[in-house]
Coordinates of C-alpha atoms in Angstrom, one line a residue:
Chain A
N1290 CA 55.0 75.8 15.4
A1291 CA 57.4 75.4 12.6
G1292 CA 55.3 77.3 9.9
V1293 CA 57.4 77.6 7.0
T1294 CA 60.8 76.4 6.9
Q1295 CA 63.7 77.0 4.3
T1296 CA 67.3 76.1 4.4
P1297 CA 70.0 77.0 3.9
K1298 CA 69.8 80.9 5.5
F1299 CA 73.4 81.5 3.9
Q1300 CA 75.3 80.1 1.0
V1301 CA 78.3 81.4 -1.1
L1302 CA 78.2 79.6 -4.7
K1303 CA 80.5 79.8 -7.4
T1304 CA 79.3 80.9 -10.9
G1305 CA 78.5 77.7 -12.8
Q1306 CA 77.7 75.8 -9.4
S1307 CA 74.2 74.1 -8.9
M1308 CA 72.4 74.0 -5.6
T1309 CA 69.2 73.5 -3.9
L1310 CA 67.2 75.6 -1.6
Q1311 CA 64.9 74.0 0.7
C1312 CA 61.3 74.8 1.8
A1313 CA 59.1 72.7 3.9
Q1314 CA 55.7 73.8 5.4
D1315 CA 53.7 72.1 8.2
M1316 CA 50.5 74.0 7.7
N1317 CA 49.0 71.6 4.8
H1318 CA 48.9 74.5 2.6
E1319 CA 48.1 73.7 -1.0
Y1320 CA 49.7 76.8 -2.5
M1321 CA 53.4 77.4 -2.6
S1322 CA 55.9 80.0 -3.9
W1323 CA 59.4 80.9 -4.5
Y1324 CA 60.4 84.8 -4.5
R1325 CA 63.5 86.6 -4.9
Q1326 CA 63.9 90.3 -3.1
D1327 CA 66.2 92.6 -4.6
P1328 CA 66.6 96.1 -3.4
G1329 CA 64.1 98.6 -5.0
M1330 CA 62.3 95.8 -6.8
G1331 CA 60.5 94.5 -3.7
L1332 CA 59.7 90.5 -4.1
R1333 CA 59.3 88.7 -7.4
L1334 CA 57.8 85.5 -7.8
I1335 CA 60.2 82.9 -9.5
H1336 CA 57.8 79.7 -9.6
Y1337 CA 54.6 78.7 -7.8
S1338 CA 52.9 75.4 -7.1
V1339 CA 48.9 75.0 -6.7
G1340 CA 49.6 71.8 -5.5
A1341 CA 51.6 68.2 -5.4
G1342 CA 52.6 67.5 -8.9
I1343 CA 51.7 70.7 -10.1
T1344 CA 54.1 73.7 -10.8
D1345 CA 53.9 77.2 -12.9
Q1346 CA 56.3 79.5 -13.9
G1347 CA 56.3 83.2 -12.0
E1348 CA 57.7 86.6 -13.4
V1349 CA 61.4 85.7 -13.2
P1350 CA 61.8 81.7 -13.9
N1351 CA 65.1 81.5 -15.8
G1352 CA 67.6 79.6 -14.3
Y1353 CA 65.7 78.1 -11.8
N1354 CA 63.8 74.7 -11.7
V1355 CA 61.1 73.5 -9.1
S1356 CA 59.4 70.3 -8.3
R1357 CA 56.6 69.4 -5.9
S1358 CA 56.2 65.8 -5.1
T1359 CA 54.6 66.0 -1.8
T1360 CA 52.2 68.9 -0.3
E1361 CA 55.1 69.7 2.5
D1362 CA 58.4 70.4 0.4
F1363 CA 58.7 72.7 -2.6
P1364 CA 62.8 73.0 -3.4
L1365 CA 64.4 75.5 -5.6
R1366 CA 66.9 74.4 -8.0
L1367 CA 69.6 76.8 -9.4
L1368 CA 70.7 75.3 -12.3
S1369 CA 73.9 77.0 -12.8
A1370 CA 74.6 80.0 -10.7
A1371 CA 75.2 83.4 -12.1
P1372 CA 76.1 86.8 -10.2
S1373 CA 72.8 88.0 -11.0
Q1374 CA 71.1 85.4 -9.1
T1375 CA 72.6 86.8 -5.8
S1376 CA 69.5 87.7 -3.9
V1377 CA 67.5 87.0 -0.7
Y1378 CA 65.1 84.2 -1.4
F1379 CA 62.1 83.7 0.4
C1380 CA 59.4 80.4 0.3
A1381 CA 55.9 80.9 1.5
S1382 CA 52.9 79.3 1.4
S1383 CA 49.2 79.6 1.7
Y1384 CA 45.8 78.7 0.9
E1385 CA 44.7 79.6 -2.3
P1386 CA 46.0 83.4 -2.3
G1387 CA 42.8 84.7 -4.7
I1388 CA 40.1 83.3 -2.0
S1389 CA 39.1 85.6 0.9
G1390 CA 42.6 87.1 1.5
N1391 CA 44.2 83.9 2.5
T1392 CA 47.5 85.0 4.1
I1393 CA 50.6 84.2 2.8
Y1394 CA 53.1 83.0 5.4
F1395 CA 56.8 83.3 4.5
G1396 CA 59.9 81.6 5.4
E1397 CA 63.3 83.4 7.3
G1398 CA 64.8 84.1 3.9
S1399 CA 67.7 82.6 2.5
W1400 CA 70.7 84.7 1.5
L1401 CA 72.6 83.7 -1.5
T1402 CA 75.6 85.3 -3.1
V1403 CA 77.2 83.9 -6.3
V1404 CA 80.8 85.0 -6.9
Chain B
G276 CA 48.4 92.6 -15.4
D277 CA 47.9 93.5 -11.5
S278 CA 50.6 95.7 -10.1
V279 CA 51.1 97.6 -6.7
T280 CA 52.7 100.7 -6.7
Q281 CA 53.6 102.5 -3.3
M282 CA 55.7 105.4 -2.3
E283 CA 59.5 105.2 -2.6
G284 CA 61.3 105.5 0.7
P285 CA 63.5 105.9 2.9
V286 CA 61.0 107.5 5.3
T287 CA 62.8 108.9 8.5
L288 CA 60.5 110.3 11.4
S289 CA 61.0 110.9 15.0
E290 CA 59.3 108.9 17.6
E291 CA 55.4 109.9 18.3
A292 CA 55.2 111.3 14.5
F293 CA 52.6 110.3 11.9
L294 CA 53.1 107.9 9.4
T295 CA 51.6 107.6 6.0
I296 CA 53.0 105.4 3.2
N297 CA 51.3 105.4 -0.1
C298 CA 49.9 102.5 -2.1
T299 CA 48.0 102.2 -5.3
Y300 CA 47.2 99.5 -6.9
T301 CA 45.9 98.4 -10.6
A302 CA 44.0 95.2 -11.0
T303 CA 41.4 93.8 -13.4
G304 CA 39.3 91.6 -10.9
Y305 CA 38.5 92.6 -7.1
P306 CA 41.8 91.9 -5.4
S307 CA 42.6 91.3 -1.6
L308 CA 45.0 94.0 -0.2
F309 CA 47.5 93.7 2.1
W310 CA 50.4 95.3 4.2
Y311 CA 53.5 93.1 5.3
V312 CA 56.4 94.2 7.4
Q313 CA 59.7 93.2 7.3
Y314 CA 62.0 93.7 10.2
P315 CA 65.6 93.3 9.8
G316 CA 66.9 89.8 8.9
E317 CA 63.4 88.1 9.0
G318 CA 60.9 87.3 6.8
L319 CA 57.7 89.3 5.5
Q320 CA 54.9 89.0 8.6
L321 CA 51.1 89.7 7.7
L322 CA 50.6 93.2 9.1
L323 CA 47.0 93.9 8.4
K324 CA 44.5 93.1 5.5
A325 CA 41.5 93.9 3.8
T326 CA 39.5 91.5 1.4
K327 CA 36.4 94.2 0.1
A328 CA 36.0 97.9 -0.7
D329 CA 35.6 100.2 2.1
D330 CA 37.1 97.4 4.6
K331 CA 39.4 98.7 6.9
G332 CA 42.4 96.4 8.2
S333 CA 44.1 97.5 11.6
N334 CA 46.9 96.2 13.7
K335 CA 49.2 97.2 16.5
G336 CA 48.2 100.4 15.9
F337 CA 48.5 100.5 12.0
E338 CA 45.4 100.7 9.5
A339 CA 44.4 100.9 6.0
T340 CA 41.6 101.2 4.4
Y341 CA 40.6 99.5 1.0
R342 CA 39.8 102.5 -1.5
K343 CA 37.9 101.2 -4.6
E344 CA 37.2 104.5 -6.2
T345 CA 41.1 105.6 -5.7
T346 CA 42.2 102.2 -6.0
S347 CA 44.4 102.9 -2.6
F348 CA 45.1 101.1 0.3
H349 CA 47.8 103.7 2.2
L350 CA 48.8 102.6 5.8
E351 CA 48.7 105.0 8.8
K352 CA 49.8 105.1 12.1
G353 CA 49.0 108.1 14.5
S354 CA 52.4 107.8 16.7
V355 CA 55.1 105.7 15.5
Q356 CA 57.8 103.9 17.8
V357 CA 61.4 103.2 17.1
S358 CA 60.5 99.6 17.2
D359 CA 58.3 100.3 14.0
S360 CA 61.6 100.5 12.0
A361 CA 61.1 98.1 9.2
V362 CA 60.2 97.7 5.4
Y363 CA 56.7 97.8 5.0
F364 CA 55.4 96.2 1.7
C365 CA 52.0 96.7 -0.1
A366 CA 50.7 93.7 -1.7
L367 CA 47.5 92.3 -3.5
S368 CA 46.2 89.0 -4.5
D369 CA 43.5 88.1 -7.2
Q370 CA 42.5 85.0 -8.8
G371 CA 45.9 83.3 -8.0
D372 CA 49.6 84.5 -7.1
M373 CA 50.2 87.6 -5.0
R374 CA 51.9 91.0 -6.2
F375 CA 54.3 93.2 -4.2
G376 CA 55.3 97.0 -4.3
A377 CA 58.9 97.6 -3.9
G378 CA 58.7 98.3 -0.2
T379 CA 59.4 101.4 2.0
R380 CA 61.8 101.6 4.5
L381 CA 60.9 102.9 7.7
T382 CA 63.4 104.5 10.1
V383 CA 61.9 105.9 13.4
K384 CA 64.7 108.0 15.5
P385 CA 64.4 108.3 19.3

């Protein structure tokens, strides 16, 4: 049972560098999303996708880019890393969250430090 | 917009103590409510959920009741264990994405 797999688990970047956080799920979920977790702020939604070819912005999209070319994959790109993007990032997937309490499944997290 | 407010931590209890973590929500529709748990170094795992008013979610000795009249979904456990030490998140989903509270860190001491 792979579930939601995200890589890398740890990454250190220099300011201005770009990188991609990978996320894959094997549950055939239409809905995928990226969150960042910061102390005292819970999880904040960065971007989400309701299906292949469809993406939309969440609460804190600036500085991030996403694409959804397949149902399984939903990579998150940091275009030009800034220290404010130091955080823990979680990928998640589910059937449509608003229907009948569908559960969201999370990856194990990616710890990103921007110096 | 929709939002979730949960009690600030950290919460420190002795083993076998009673636990309550308060959670209230604001939503325009009829959301589903969730409690997620995050153990150190791991992602979030669903603990329990309730999809309509007066539903009670329960799992591993934890329970929470969906109270529409008070817009609340408080988490309770009668006797906590050291292994319950984690961060607990209240969340709602309604018409789309999920909104999370800030999280409450629970530490249980032997």
